[in-house]
Structures are given as C-alpha cells and as structure tokens.
Coordinates of C-alpha atoms in Angstrom, one line a residue:
Chain A
M1 CA 145.2 152.3 90.3
I2 CA 143.2 152.9 93.5
S3 CA 139.6 152.1 94.6
L4 CA 137.0 154.8 94.4
N5 CA 136.9 155.0 98.2
N6 CA 140.6 155.8 98.4
M7 CA 140.5 158.4 95.6
P8 CA 140.6 161.9 97.0
A9 CA 137.5 164.1 96.5
G10 CA 137.7 166.6 93.8
K11 CA 139.9 164.4 91.5
N12 CA 139.1 163.1 88.0
G13 CA 139.9 159.7 86.8
I14 CA 139.0 156.8 84.5
I15 CA 137.4 153.5 85.6
K16 CA 139.9 150.8 84.9
Y17 CA 138.3 147.7 86.4
I18 CA 135.3 146.5 88.4
D19 CA 136.2 143.8 90.9
G20 CA 132.7 142.2 91.0
G21 CA 130.5 139.5 89.5
Y22 CA 128.2 139.7 86.6
G23 CA 125.3 141.0 88.7
L24 CA 127.3 144.0 90.0
I25 CA 128.7 144.8 86.7
Q26 CA 125.3 144.8 85.1
K27 CA 123.8 146.9 87.9
L28 CA 126.5 149.5 87.5
D29 CA 126.3 149.4 83.8
T30 CA 122.7 150.5 83.8
L31 CA 123.6 153.8 85.3
G32 CA 126.6 154.2 83.0
I33 CA 129.3 153.1 85.4
R34 CA 131.6 150.9 83.3
T35 CA 135.2 150.4 82.4
G36 CA 136.6 153.3 80.5
K37 CA 134.2 155.8 81.9
K38 CA 135.5 159.2 83.0
I39 CA 134.4 160.3 86.4
E40 CA 134.9 163.0 88.9
K41 CA 134.7 162.2 92.6
I42 CA 132.7 165.0 94.4
S43 CA 132.7 163.8 98.0
K44 CA 132.8 160.9 100.5
Q45 CA 130.7 160.7 103.6
W46 CA 132.2 160.0 107.0
M47 CA 132.1 156.5 108.6
R48 CA 132.0 154.3 105.6
G49 CA 129.3 156.4 103.9
P50 CA 128.6 156.6 100.2
V51 CA 130.8 158.2 97.6
I52 CA 129.3 160.8 95.3
I53 CA 130.6 161.0 91.7
R54 CA 129.8 163.0 88.7
S55 CA 129.9 161.2 85.3
G56 CA 128.8 163.1 82.3
N57 CA 125.8 165.2 83.3
S58 CA 124.6 162.9 86.1
E59 CA 125.5 162.5 89.7
L60 CA 125.5 159.2 91.5
A61 CA 125.7 158.0 95.1
I62 CA 127.6 154.7 95.4
G63 CA 127.6 152.7 98.7
Y64 CA 131.0 152.2 100.4
G65 CA 131.1 148.4 99.6
I66 CA 130.4 148.9 95.9
A67 CA 132.9 151.8 95.7
Q68 CA 135.5 149.6 97.2
K69 CA 135.2 147.4 94.1
I70 CA 135.5 150.1 91.5
M71 CA 139.2 150.6 90.6
V72 CA 140.2 154.0 89.1
E73 CA 143.2 155.5 87.5
M74 CA 143.6 159.2 88.5
N75 CA 144.5 161.8 85.9
Chain B
M1 CA 95.0 150.1 71.5
K2 CA 97.6 150.0 74.4
I3 CA 100.2 152.8 74.5
L4 CA 103.1 152.4 77.0
L5 CA 105.0 155.3 78.5
V6 CA 108.5 153.9 79.1
G7 CA 111.7 155.5 80.3
N8 CA 114.5 155.8 82.9
P9 CA 113.4 156.8 86.5
N10 CA 112.9 160.5 87.1
V11 CA 112.7 161.6 83.5
G12 CA 109.2 163.0 83.9
K13 CA 107.1 160.1 82.7
S14 CA 104.4 160.8 85.3
V15 CA 104.2 164.5 84.3
V16 CA 103.9 163.5 80.7
F17 CA 101.2 161.1 81.7
N18 CA 99.3 163.8 83.6
R19 CA 99.5 166.0 80.6
L20 CA 98.3 163.4 78.2
T21 CA 95.4 161.9 80.2
G22 CA 94.5 164.6 82.7
V23 CA 94.7 161.8 85.4
D24 CA 96.5 163.0 88.5
V25 CA 99.5 160.9 89.6
I26 CA 102.1 161.9 92.1
S27 CA 105.4 162.9 90.7
S28 CA 108.5 164.0 92.6
N29 CA 112.1 164.8 91.8
Y30 CA 113.7 161.5 92.7
A31 CA 113.9 158.0 91.2
G32 CA 111.1 155.5 92.0
T33 CA 108.1 157.7 92.7
S34 CA 105.9 155.5 90.5
I35 CA 106.6 151.9 91.5
D36 CA 103.1 150.8 90.6
F37 CA 101.8 151.4 87.2
T38 CA 99.0 153.8 86.5
K39 CA 96.4 153.6 83.7
G40 CA 94.6 156.4 81.9
Y41 CA 92.9 157.1 78.6
V42 CA 93.7 159.3 75.7
T43 CA 91.4 160.0 72.7
L44 CA 93.2 159.7 69.4
K45 CA 91.1 160.6 66.3
G46 CA 88.0 159.7 68.2
E47 CA 89.4 156.4 69.3
R48 CA 89.9 155.8 73.0
S49 CA 93.3 154.3 73.7
E50 CA 94.7 153.0 77.0
L51 CA 97.9 154.8 78.2
I52 CA 100.0 153.1 80.8
D53 CA 102.6 154.9 82.9
V54 CA 105.2 152.1 83.3
P55 CA 107.6 152.3 86.4
G56 CA 110.9 153.7 85.5
T57 CA 113.6 151.3 84.4
Y58 CA 117.3 151.8 83.3
T59 CA 117.4 148.5 81.5
L60 CA 115.4 145.6 80.0
E61 CA 117.7 143.2 81.8
P62 CA 116.0 143.4 85.2
T63 CA 118.1 144.1 88.2
C64 CA 115.2 144.7 90.7
P65 CA 111.5 143.8 91.1
A66 CA 110.2 147.2 89.9
E67 CA 112.2 146.7 86.6
K68 CA 110.7 143.2 86.2
V69 CA 107.2 144.7 86.4
A70 CA 108.2 147.2 83.7
I71 CA 109.5 144.5 81.4
E72 CA 106.5 142.2 81.7
M73 CA 104.2 145.1 80.8
L74 CA 106.2 145.9 77.7
R75 CA 105.1 142.7 76.1
E76 CA 101.5 143.8 76.1
G77 CA 101.9 147.3 74.5
D78 CA 101.0 148.2 71.0
I79 CA 102.9 151.4 70.8
V80 CA 105.8 152.6 73.0
I81 CA 106.5 156.2 73.9
Q82 CA 109.9 156.5 75.4
V83 CA 110.4 159.6 77.6
I84 CA 114.0 160.7 77.6
D85 CA 115.8 163.0 79.9
S86 CA 117.5 165.3 77.4
T87 CA 120.2 166.3 79.9
N88 CA 121.3 162.6 80.1
L89 CA 121.0 161.5 76.5
E90 CA 123.7 158.8 76.7
R91 CA 122.3 156.8 79.5
N92 CA 118.7 157.1 78.1
L93 CA 119.8 155.9 74.7
N94 CA 121.0 152.7 76.4
L95 CA 117.3 151.9 77.1
T96 CA 116.3 153.1 73.6
L97 CA 118.6 150.6 71.9
Q98 CA 117.3 147.8 74.1
L99 CA 113.7 148.9 73.3
I100 CA 114.4 148.8 69.6
R101 CA 115.0 145.1 69.8
Q102 CA 111.4 144.6 71.0
K103 CA 110.2 145.5 67.5
K104 CA 107.4 147.7 68.6
P105 CA 106.3 150.9 67.0
M106 CA 108.1 153.7 68.9
I107 CA 108.1 157.4 69.4
I108 CA 110.6 159.4 71.5
A109 CA 109.8 162.4 73.7
L110 CA 113.0 164.4 74.4
N111 CA 111.8 165.7 77.7
L112 CA 113.4 168.3 79.9
Y113 CA 114.6 169.9 76.7
D114 CA 114.6 173.4 78.1
E115 CA 116.8 172.3 81.0
A116 CA 119.2 170.7 78.6
Q117 CA 119.5 174.0 76.6
H118 CA 120.1 175.9 79.9
T119 CA 123.0 173.6 80.7
G120 CA 124.5 174.1 77.3
I121 CA 123.5 170.8 75.7
S122 CA 122.0 170.9 72.2
I123 CA 120.5 167.8 70.5
D124 CA 120.1 167.6 66.8
K125 CA 116.6 166.1 66.7
K126 CA 116.5 165.6 62.9
K127 CA 119.7 163.7 62.9
L128 CA 118.7 161.5 65.8
E129 CA 115.4 160.6 64.0
H130 CA 117.4 159.8 60.9
I131 CA 119.9 157.6 62.6
I132 CA 117.6 155.5 64.8
G133 CA 114.5 155.8 62.5
I134 CA 112.1 156.8 65.2
P135 CA 110.1 160.1 65.3
C136 CA 111.3 162.4 68.1
V137 CA 109.5 165.3 69.7
T138 CA 111.0 167.8 72.1
T139 CA 108.9 168.4 75.2
C140 CA 108.9 170.2 78.5
A141 CA 106.2 168.4 80.3
L142 CA 106.0 170.7 83.3
S143 CA 105.0 173.7 81.1
G144 CA 103.2 171.5 78.6
E145 CA 105.4 172.5 75.7
G146 CA 105.5 169.9 72.9
I147 CA 102.7 167.7 74.3
K148 CA 100.3 168.5 71.5
E149 CA 102.9 167.6 69.0
L150 CA 103.6 164.4 70.8
I151 CA 99.9 163.4 70.6
R152 CA 99.8 164.2 66.9
K153 CA 102.8 162.1 66.2
I154 CA 101.6 159.0 68.1
D155 CA 100.2 157.9 64.7
D156 CA 103.7 158.2 63.1
A157 CA 105.2 155.7 65.6
R158 CA 107.5 153.3 63.7
V159 CA 109.4 150.1 64.2
S160 CA 113.1 151.0 64.1
R161 CA 115.3 149.3 61.5
F162 CA 118.5 150.3 63.4
I163 CA 120.8 147.3 63.7
Y164 CA 123.7 147.1 66.2
D165 CA 126.0 144.6 67.9
D166 CA 124.6 144.2 71.4
T167 CA 128.0 143.4 72.9
R168 CA 129.2 146.8 71.7
R169 CA 126.1 148.7 72.8
W170 CA 127.9 151.6 74.6
N171 CA 130.2 152.1 71.6
E172 CA 127.2 152.4 69.3
I173 CA 125.7 154.9 71.7
G174 CA 128.9 156.8 71.8
K175 CA 128.9 157.1 68.0
I176 CA 125.3 158.3 68.0
I177 CA 126.1 160.9 70.7
D178 CA 129.1 162.2 68.8
Q179 CA 126.8 162.9 65.8
V180 CA 123.7 164.4 67.5
Q181 CA 124.8 166.1 70.8
K182 CA 126.9 169.2 71.2
I183 CA 128.0 170.4 74.7
T184 CA 129.0 174.0 75.2
P185 CA 131.3 174.1 78.3
R186 CA 130.3 176.6 80.9
E187 CA 131.4 177.9 84.2
H188 CA 130.2 176.1 87.3
T189 CA 126.8 177.6 88.1
F190 CA 125.5 178.5 91.6
S191 CA 123.2 175.5 91.4
E192 CA 126.2 173.1 90.9
K193 CA 128.1 174.7 93.8
L194 CA 125.0 174.1 95.9
R195 CA 124.8 170.5 94.7
D196 CA 128.3 169.8 95.7
A197 CA 128.0 171.6 99.1
S198 CA 125.0 169.6 100.1
V199 CA 126.7 166.3 99.7
K200 CA 130.1 167.1 101.3
P201 CA 130.1 166.2 105.0
F202 CA 131.5 169.6 106.3
T203 CA 128.8 171.6 104.6
G204 CA 126.2 169.0 104.0
I205 CA 125.5 168.1 107.7
P206 CA 124.9 171.7 108.7
I207 CA 122.7 172.2 105.7
L208 CA 120.7 169.1 106.6
L209 CA 120.3 170.2 110.2
A210 CA 119.3 173.8 109.1
I211 CA 116.7 172.4 106.7
L212 CA 115.2 170.0 109.2
L213 CA 114.9 172.8 111.8
A214 CA 113.3 175.1 109.2
V215 CA 110.9 172.4 108.2
F216 CA 109.9 171.9 111.8
V217 CA 109.4 175.6 112.4
I218 CA 107.5 176.1 109.2
I219 CA 105.1 173.2 109.9
R220 CA 104.4 174.5 113.4
V221 CA 103.9 178.1 112.3
I222 CA 101.5 177.1 109.4
G223 CA 99.6 174.5 111.5
E224 CA 99.2 176.7 114.6
S225 CA 98.2 179.8 112.6
L226 CA 95.6 177.8 110.8
I227 CA 94.2 176.4 114.0
N228 CA 94.3 179.7 116.0
Y229 CA 93.0 182.0 113.3
L230 CA 90.7 179.8 111.2
F231 CA 89.7 176.4 112.5
E232 CA 89.4 177.1 116.3
P233 CA 87.3 180.3 115.8
F234 CA 85.1 178.4 113.2
F235 CA 84.4 175.5 115.6
Q236 CA 83.9 177.8 118.7
K237 CA 81.9 180.6 117.1
A238 CA 80.1 179.0 114.2
W239 CA 79.8 175.3 114.8
S240 CA 79.1 175.2 118.6
P241 CA 75.9 177.3 118.4
I242 CA 74.6 175.0 115.7
M243 CA 75.4 171.9 117.7
L244 CA 73.8 173.4 120.9
R245 CA 70.7 174.2 118.9
L246 CA 70.6 170.7 117.5
S247 CA 71.0 169.3 121.0
E248 CA 67.9 171.2 122.1
I249 CA 66.0 169.9 119.1
L250 CA 67.1 166.3 119.9
A251 CA 66.2 166.7 123.6
G252 CA 64.3 163.6 124.7
H253 CA 65.9 161.4 122.1
D254 CA 68.8 160.4 124.4
I255 CA 70.4 157.8 122.2
L256 CA 70.6 160.0 119.1
N257 CA 71.7 163.0 121.2
D258 CA 74.5 161.0 122.8
L259 CA 75.6 159.7 119.5
L260 CA 75.6 162.9 117.5
I261 CA 76.4 165.6 120.0
G262 CA 77.6 163.6 123.0
E263 CA 77.9 164.9 126.5
L264 CA 77.7 168.6 127.3
I265 CA 80.4 169.8 129.7
N266 CA 79.1 172.6 131.9
G267 CA 76.3 173.2 129.4
N268 CA 78.6 173.6 126.5
I269 CA 80.3 171.6 123.8
D270 CA 83.8 170.4 124.7
Y271 CA 85.3 169.1 121.5
G272 CA 87.9 167.1 123.4
Q273 CA 85.4 165.3 125.7
S274 CA 81.9 165.5 124.3
F275 CA 82.5 162.5 122.1
G276 CA 79.6 162.8 119.6
L277 CA 79.9 162.1 115.9
L278 CA 79.3 165.7 114.9
T279 CA 81.4 167.3 117.7
T280 CA 84.5 165.3 118.6
G281 CA 84.1 163.1 115.5
L282 CA 84.5 166.1 113.2
Y283 CA 86.7 168.3 115.3
V284 CA 89.6 165.8 115.7
P285 CA 90.3 165.1 112.0
I286 CA 89.4 168.6 110.7
G287 CA 90.0 171.1 113.6
A288 CA 93.0 169.6 115.2
V289 CA 94.8 167.4 112.6
L290 CA 94.0 168.7 109.1
P291 CA 95.9 172.0 109.5
Y292 CA 99.1 170.2 110.5
V293 CA 98.6 167.6 107.7
F294 CA 98.2 170.4 105.2
A295 CA 101.4 172.1 106.5
F296 CA 103.4 168.9 106.5
Y297 CA 102.4 167.9 102.9
T298 CA 103.1 171.4 101.5
V299 CA 106.6 171.4 103.0
L300 CA 107.2 167.8 101.9
A301 CA 106.1 168.5 98.3
F302 CA 108.6 171.4 98.2
L303 CA 111.4 169.1 99.4
E304 CA 110.4 166.3 97.0
D305 CA 110.2 168.4 94.0
S306 CA 113.4 170.3 94.7
G307 CA 115.4 167.1 94.6
Y308 CA 116.7 167.4 98.1
L309 CA 115.5 164.0 99.5
P310 CA 118.1 161.8 97.7
R311 CA 120.7 164.1 99.3
V312 CA 119.2 163.4 102.7
A313 CA 119.5 159.7 101.8
V314 CA 123.2 160.2 101.1
M315 CA 123.9 162.1 104.4
V316 CA 122.1 159.5 106.6
D317 CA 123.3 156.4 104.7
N318 CA 125.9 155.4 107.2
I319 CA 123.4 155.7 110.1
M320 CA 120.8 153.7 108.2
H321 CA 123.4 151.0 107.5
K322 CA 123.7 150.3 111.2
M323 CA 120.0 149.3 111.1
G324 CA 120.3 147.0 108.1
L325 CA 118.9 149.6 105.7
H326 CA 120.5 152.1 103.3
G327 CA 120.0 155.8 102.9
L328 CA 116.9 155.7 100.7
A329 CA 115.0 154.1 103.6
I330 CA 114.8 157.6 105.1
I331 CA 112.3 158.6 102.5
P332 CA 109.4 156.3 103.7
M333 CA 110.2 157.4 107.2
L334 CA 109.9 161.1 106.3
I335 CA 106.7 160.5 104.4
G336 CA 105.5 158.4 107.4
L337 CA 105.8 161.4 109.6
G338 CA 102.9 162.8 107.6
C339 CA 100.8 159.6 107.5
N340 CA 102.0 156.1 107.9
V341 CA 99.9 154.8 105.1
P342 CA 101.8 156.5 102.2
G343 CA 104.9 155.8 104.2
A344 CA 104.1 152.1 104.1
L345 CA 103.6 152.3 100.3
A346 CA 106.9 154.1 99.9
I347 CA 108.7 151.1 101.5
R348 CA 108.5 149.6 98.0
I349 CA 111.6 151.6 97.0
L350 CA 113.5 149.1 99.1
E351 CA 114.6 145.9 97.4
T352 CA 114.9 142.9 99.8
R353 CA 112.6 141.3 102.2
K354 CA 114.9 142.1 105.1
E355 CA 115.0 145.8 104.3
K356 CA 111.2 146.0 103.9
F357 CA 110.6 144.1 107.2
I358 CA 112.9 146.3 109.2
A359 CA 111.7 149.5 107.6
A360 CA 108.0 148.5 108.1
T361 CA 108.6 147.5 111.7
I362 CA 110.6 150.6 112.8
M363 CA 108.2 152.9 111.1
S364 CA 105.2 151.3 112.8
V365 CA 106.9 151.4 116.2
A366 CA 108.5 154.7 116.2
V367 CA 107.4 157.1 113.5
P368 CA 104.4 159.0 114.7
C369 CA 102.1 160.3 112.0
M370 CA 101.1 164.0 111.9
A371 CA 97.6 163.2 113.2
L372 CA 99.2 161.6 116.3
Q373 CA 101.8 164.4 116.6
A374 CA 99.2 167.1 116.4
M375 CA 97.2 165.6 119.2
L376 CA 100.3 165.0 121.3
F377 CA 101.2 168.7 120.9
G378 CA 97.8 169.5 122.2
L379 CA 98.0 167.0 125.1
L380 CA 101.5 167.7 126.3
G381 CA 102.2 171.2 124.9
P382 CA 100.7 172.8 128.1
F383 CA 103.3 171.0 130.2
G384 CA 106.1 172.5 128.2
A385 CA 108.6 171.4 125.7
K386 CA 110.4 169.0 128.1
S387 CA 107.5 166.5 128.1
L388 CA 107.3 166.5 124.3
G389 CA 111.0 166.1 124.2
I390 CA 110.8 163.0 126.4
V391 CA 108.2 161.4 124.2
F392 CA 109.8 162.2 120.8
G393 CA 113.3 161.5 122.2
T394 CA 112.2 158.1 123.5
L395 CA 110.6 157.3 120.1
F396 CA 113.8 158.2 118.3
I397 CA 115.9 156.0 120.5
V398 CA 113.5 153.1 120.1
W399 CA 113.6 153.6 116.4
F400 CA 117.3 153.3 116.3
I401 CA 117.7 150.5 118.8
T402 CA 114.9 148.4 117.2
G403 CA 116.7 148.8 113.9
L404 CA 120.1 147.8 115.4
L405 CA 118.5 144.6 116.9
L406 CA 116.5 143.7 113.8
K407 CA 119.6 144.0 111.6
R408 CA 121.1 141.2 113.6
I409 CA 118.0 139.1 113.9
V410 CA 116.3 139.3 110.5
K411 CA 117.8 137.0 107.9
G412 CA 118.5 138.2 104.4
T413 CA 120.7 140.7 102.7
S414 CA 120.8 144.5 102.8
P415 CA 122.1 145.9 99.5
E416 CA 124.1 149.1 99.3
I417 CA 122.9 152.4 98.1
F418 CA 123.3 153.0 94.4
V419 CA 121.2 155.8 93.2
E420 CA 121.1 158.8 90.9
I421 CA 121.1 162.2 92.5
P422 CA 118.9 164.5 90.5
P423 CA 119.8 168.2 89.9
Y424 CA 118.1 170.8 92.0
R425 CA 114.9 172.1 90.4
I426 CA 112.9 175.0 91.6
P427 CA 109.6 173.4 92.6
Y428 CA 106.8 174.2 90.2
F429 CA 104.2 176.0 92.4
K430 CA 101.2 174.6 90.7
G431 CA 102.6 171.1 90.9
V432 CA 103.2 171.5 94.7
L433 CA 99.7 172.7 95.2
K434 CA 98.2 169.9 93.2
K435 CA 100.2 167.2 95.0
T436 CA 99.3 168.6 98.4
W437 CA 95.6 168.8 97.3
M438 CA 95.6 165.2 96.2
R439 CA 97.1 164.0 99.4
L440 CA 94.7 166.1 101.5
K441 CA 91.8 164.7 99.6
W442 CA 93.1 161.3 100.2
F443 CA 93.7 162.0 103.9
T444 CA 90.1 163.3 104.4
K445 CA 88.7 160.3 102.6
E446 CA 90.7 157.9 104.8
A447 CA 90.6 159.8 108.1
I448 CA 87.1 161.1 108.6
P449 CA 85.2 157.8 108.0
F450 CA 87.7 156.0 110.4
V451 CA 87.3 158.7 113.1
L452 CA 83.5 158.6 112.8
L453 CA 83.6 154.9 112.9
G454 CA 85.8 155.1 116.0
V455 CA 83.5 157.4 117.8
L456 CA 80.6 155.1 117.0
I457 CA 82.4 152.0 118.2
A458 CA 83.6 153.7 121.4
N459 CA 80.0 154.8 122.2
I460 CA 78.6 151.3 121.6
L461 CA 81.4 149.6 123.6
Y462 CA 80.9 151.9 126.5
S463 CA 77.1 151.6 126.6
L464 CA 77.3 147.8 126.4
G465 CA 79.9 147.8 129.2
I466 CA 82.5 146.0 127.0
M467 CA 85.1 148.8 127.4
Q468 CA 84.8 148.6 131.2
F469 CA 85.2 144.8 131.1
I470 CA 88.3 145.0 129.0
G471 CA 89.6 147.6 131.4
Q472 CA 89.1 145.2 134.3
I473 CA 90.9 142.2 132.7
T474 CA 93.8 144.3 131.4
A475 CA 94.1 146.2 134.7
P476 CA 97.2 144.4 136.0
V477 CA 99.2 145.4 132.9
F478 CA 98.0 149.0 133.0
N479 CA 98.2 149.5 136.7
H480 CA 101.4 147.7 137.7
L481 CA 103.6 147.6 134.6
L482 CA 102.7 151.0 133.0
G483 CA 101.3 152.8 136.1
L484 CA 98.2 153.9 134.2
P485 CA 94.6 153.8 135.2
E486 CA 92.7 150.9 133.6
E487 CA 90.4 153.3 131.8
A488 CA 93.4 154.0 129.5
S489 CA 92.7 150.7 127.9
G490 CA 89.8 152.3 126.1
A491 CA 92.3 154.7 124.4
M492 CA 94.5 151.8 123.5
I493 CA 91.6 149.9 121.8
M494 CA 90.8 153.1 119.9
G495 CA 94.4 153.3 118.9
F496 CA 94.0 150.3 116.6
L497 CA 91.7 152.4 114.6
R498 CA 92.9 156.0 114.9
K499 CA 95.7 157.4 117.0
D500 CA 94.4 160.9 117.1
L501 CA 91.1 159.9 118.5
A502 CA 92.9 157.6 121.0
V503 CA 94.9 160.6 122.3
G504 CA 91.6 162.5 122.6
M505 CA 90.3 159.7 124.9
L506 CA 93.2 160.2 127.3
I507 CA 92.3 163.8 127.9
P508 CA 89.3 163.2 130.3
L509 CA 91.2 160.7 132.4
N510 CA 92.9 163.5 134.5
M511 CA 96.2 161.7 134.5
T512 CA 99.5 163.0 135.9
L513 CA 102.2 164.2 133.6
K514 CA 104.2 160.9 134.1
Q515 CA 101.1 158.9 133.1
L516 CA 100.5 161.1 130.1
I517 CA 104.0 160.6 128.9
V518 CA 103.9 156.8 129.3
A519 CA 100.5 156.6 127.7
S520 CA 101.6 158.7 124.7
V521 CA 104.7 156.6 124.1
V522 CA 102.9 153.2 124.5
L523 CA 100.0 154.5 122.3
S524 CA 102.5 155.5 119.6
M525 CA 104.4 152.2 119.6
Y526 CA 102.2 149.2 120.1
F527 CA 100.6 149.1 116.7
P528 CA 100.2 151.4 113.6
C529 CA 96.6 152.1 112.7
V530 CA 94.6 149.5 110.8
A531 CA 94.9 151.4 107.5
T532 CA 98.7 151.2 107.7
F533 CA 98.6 147.6 108.8
A534 CA 96.4 146.6 105.9
V535 CA 98.9 148.2 103.4
L536 CA 101.8 146.5 105.1
V537 CA 100.0 143.1 105.0
K538 CA 99.7 143.6 101.2
E539 CA 103.4 144.5 100.9
L540 CA 104.9 142.0 103.3
G541 CA 102.4 139.2 103.8
I542 CA 100.4 138.3 106.9
I543 CA 103.0 136.1 108.5
D544 CA 105.7 138.7 108.5
M545 CA 103.3 141.3 109.7
L546 CA 102.2 139.1 112.6
K547 CA 105.9 138.7 113.6
S548 CA 106.3 142.5 113.2
T549 CA 103.2 143.0 115.4
V550 CA 104.6 140.8 118.2
I551 CA 107.8 143.0 118.1
M552 CA 105.7 146.2 118.3
V553 CA 103.6 145.0 121.3
L554 CA 106.5 143.6 123.2
S555 CA 108.7 146.7 122.6
A556 CA 105.8 149.0 123.6
L557 CA 105.4 147.1 126.9
I558 CA 109.1 147.0 127.7
V559 CA 109.6 150.7 126.9
G560 CA 106.4 151.8 128.6
G561 CA 107.3 149.8 131.7
A562 CA 110.9 151.1 131.8
L563 CA 109.7 154.7 131.2
N564 CA 107.2 154.3 134.0
A565 CA 110.0 153.1 136.4
I566 CA 112.4 155.8 135.3
L567 CA 110.0 158.7 135.5
S568 CA 108.6 157.5 138.8
V569 CA 112.0 158.2 140.2
A570 CA 112.8 161.3 138.1
F571 CA 109.6 163.1 138.8
K572 CA 109.7 162.7 142.6

C-alpha cells in the first residue's frame, strides 16, 4: 500500500484507506473518492503540485497534502 | 410556487435556467460559476412560478459556504428539479438520494445526455424512473433538446418513496447503477489524449505557455484592428467635425464649452487632452478601451467554455501555494485582467478568509485591468516594448512577492485544491457571443458613467483650484520620493475613480520615460478603482479592506520609490 503521491503516473489501483479525520473523509466522499474506489493516476505536477486521477468518468485534481493521506493498493 | 434548480456543480444548471426563463446568467465549463443564486420566472399553465438557480452542490452535508447557501434555500422550495450530468451518473445520484430524504416533489433532468451517448454511456430512463419513483427527462440544454418536455413534466413531480440505509448509500447507488447504466468500452479518443497531455508537466507547461502567448497575440490583434480600422477613423472623421461644429455653436458659453468639448489643441480636438465630456469622456471608454475589453472577453469566454481554466489551475497550483492560495485562485486573477470588478466577485470561489484577503489584495495591487492596460499600451507603446516590459514585469514581481509576504503575515488556513476537471467541450459559438455581449453591456453601463463623472469632477476641481492645492501639499512625496511633477497628483486622484482616465491625465504632463514608467506602476498599484473596492468591501468587510488598502498604498510608495531610484541610475 502506498500513498497516492508515491504511486507512479499511469497506474491503476484501489483506494484502501484514507488517513484523515471525518471532515476530510466527507469532503472526498462528495466527489466519489472513498475506500474501495478504483482509480487511475494520470499525472503529478512538479514541486509538490496536485495529483490528477481519473475515477469512473470524471477527472479530479487533488492537492499534494490530501493525496499524501490517500493510501492505494496498485493493481 | 417556488421551483428550485438543484444539482452538482458544472452540470449545466445555469444553461437549463436560461432555457426555462429566458433570463441570461453567465455559465462556463468549470465548477462554481454560479456562487450566488439567480431568480427568474416561468409560466406554467398560466400561473407564474418562481424559478431559482441554486449554486451547485455535491452534498447536503455542507463542506463549504456555497453549499450551505444551497441547503438553506432548499427548505423554501415547493418543487425540486435536479439537473444531472448523465456522464457522471453515480456521483450525481449521491445527491439524488440525499434530496429524496427532503420529501419534496422532484423531477430529474438527465442533462448532457448527448455527450453521455457519445462517450458510450447509455442510461435506461424508464428503469431509473421506476426504481427511484421520480419522473426523468433527458435533456441537452445547450441545444435546447428536451426542455419543452421538462416544462410539461413539472406538473408530474412526485415525492419519492424510495427507502435506503443512509450508511450504505454508495452501495445503494451501485445497485441502481448496475441496473440502469451500460457502458460500452471504447478506444481512448483524441479528446482524452489531449486531456491527459494538458495536465502532465512535460507537455502541460509548453501547452500552457503556448496558449497564454496565443491569447496575448489574439487580444492585441483584435483590439488594435478594431481601433485602427473602426474606432479611430470614426472618432477622427465622423465625431470630430460634429464636435467642432458644436464648439462653434457654444462659442460664448465658456463654461458649457469647457465642460462638453474642453480645450481645442491647435484648433482641433485632441481626444487625449481636450478633456470635455463629449470628447475625452467618450473617447477613453469607447475609442481606446472598449475594443480591448471586447477582445479580452471573447477570448476569455472561449477559454472558460472549453474547460481549460481548471487545467491552468492545476499547472499553477504549486506557485499559488507559495502565496497562501491554491490553483483555483488563478481564475479571479485572469478574469481581473479584463476588469477587476468581476475578478473581485470571482474571489468567492475561494473558501477561507485568509485566501480571500490575499487574493483580493494581490489582485488590487498588481493585476491591471484591460482599461488600464489599453491606456498603458497607448502611453508607453511609442517608447518600445522595453518600457511596457518594465511596467508589467514589475507588477508581476510585486504580485508574487506581496503574496509570499501575506502568506506569512495573514492568520488563518489555506486549504488544498480539490476540484473536478471537466472534459474539454467545443465552445458553443452562440454561448460565447452571448456571454461576451452581457459582459460588454455590463462594462459600458459601469465604465461610461464613471468616466463621465471623472471628467466632470476633474473639471470642477481644477476650476476651483483644489487640484492645484492637493498638488502643492503632496509635492514632497511626488517630487522627492517618486521623482514626478506634482501635477501627477491629479492623475492619482482620478485613479480612485477610473484608471484609464487617470493614465489619460498623464499624457499632457510631458514627462520623461522614467517618470512615465514610475507613474504607471504607482497608478496601477496604490488602489483598485472605487467599483472594485465597493465589491471587495461587500465580500471581505470594511475592516479587512482598510487593512488591504494600507498594504496597497505602502507597497505602491515603496515600489515607486525604488523604481525611481533604480531607473535614475539605469537611464543615465
């Protein structure tokens, strides 16, 4: 299991765990980011920039600090 | 009767609203375009009903202020129309299930239905209606398809009897999706490849730079062509003779002549210097500024509707972080390059007080609006690109450094970016035109009265000797610190009202290039215009804006003084 930041771009995986409080989990949940969700990492920006993922038919930009708390198991 | 239009952000609620009411509201291809609600009216069977475009929300458990607004409004509605993005059924149904618990009569518009079909998604509308017990209509709001049916079906709105366990909401949604949605897998399309390329650093940064360059070139070409081939000939060949004739008629009525026509320079009208209401007062907003404002908003509308702006936000997120903001804060800055007033309104897409304060301050200090830019092109353009480069380069550095400092000084939190990136859509030409037209109308309504008022006030202040008096008492600051003639204080006073007019007032002072550069930078920095200030007071409160103003004035004096010192050496 690795954090979304450390996952290489272009890989698929499943979210296993979100290392945050109720507020963060709620916030992520509203956009469909939750434990058990399949995602594909598209890219990561330089210098602690956001991570871009695709989940289902939508694309999301997730800030570095949040992405650090999303733990993923790669396929 | 009150009908509410509810849905996730960027599902096309505002477009549906336009279609239903005929009221124009601005819509773009990114989340959060409508943060305020808009009201309109529809006539149903002869009865007038109120229709409210509720700001987009992902959930009824609020996570930000805009969502709180949406939830409070929900209580007052009699009927709810949920607009759904058919390409993202799962996430949209999450809101549907929460809405169901409000026990209000509902109807669902499966919007963007054509786009879903293109991407290989098919939705069994009948089955969905059957499962959740709410009538559904497929729509494509941009082309207007399905809107008539939606209006007809408003009467059929029903309270859903669907019951589910809230702790297992996503499971319930999963079950519904399995029954109603079929996805035909396809090859990656060109659009998807482009989507990926524009958010990967190696390809995304060159794409961003190329687009910014193209935007700049297009705005200049459109703006300059309009001025050279349309507006300038009109004012010189058609308007000047009328004004000269009027001046002859008014001969003898000195006060009226001065006010309407102003001073004749070598027996002719000089739109930069005459300073009458009907000469300079009309020429500055219409002849010099409007063409650029038109060019800017046309290009901006294309960018907004294509869905590129959130990608810009992603690419600049790490830079914005150094200023205590996140990537989305670039959107008010870009809009502010057109006019700071809508830029100030767009600051609402930021969440915390700290972010709003920083964004408002750095925009006011260092983001010149198109009106100011157009006049600066005119003022400094003849001296070559270098002088314009110094002015805009200085403003950019000030923008960044002020942000760096404020991040450390201002208390509060700066949340991280977490935003949906919409697919690219080909801008709908009529939509772009309509949006540009609305903004131009708005610009003319705001700008022309203020410019006319400015000309009037300047005339009065000069004739009463007040301008000269202010020049005398501020002379030490202007002469010694900034190296400017004290007459420049008149332009700075006008700058509170309108920057474009203020730049116009610098023209007759016959200043050196160094003085022009210093004056341009100080004029851009020390205060936004009153219209922007009024909006920011509403958004941030008077106390924060007073603090912000102190920062603006101080930084303008420091930077102006430093620039004067540096350029005195450099230009020797």
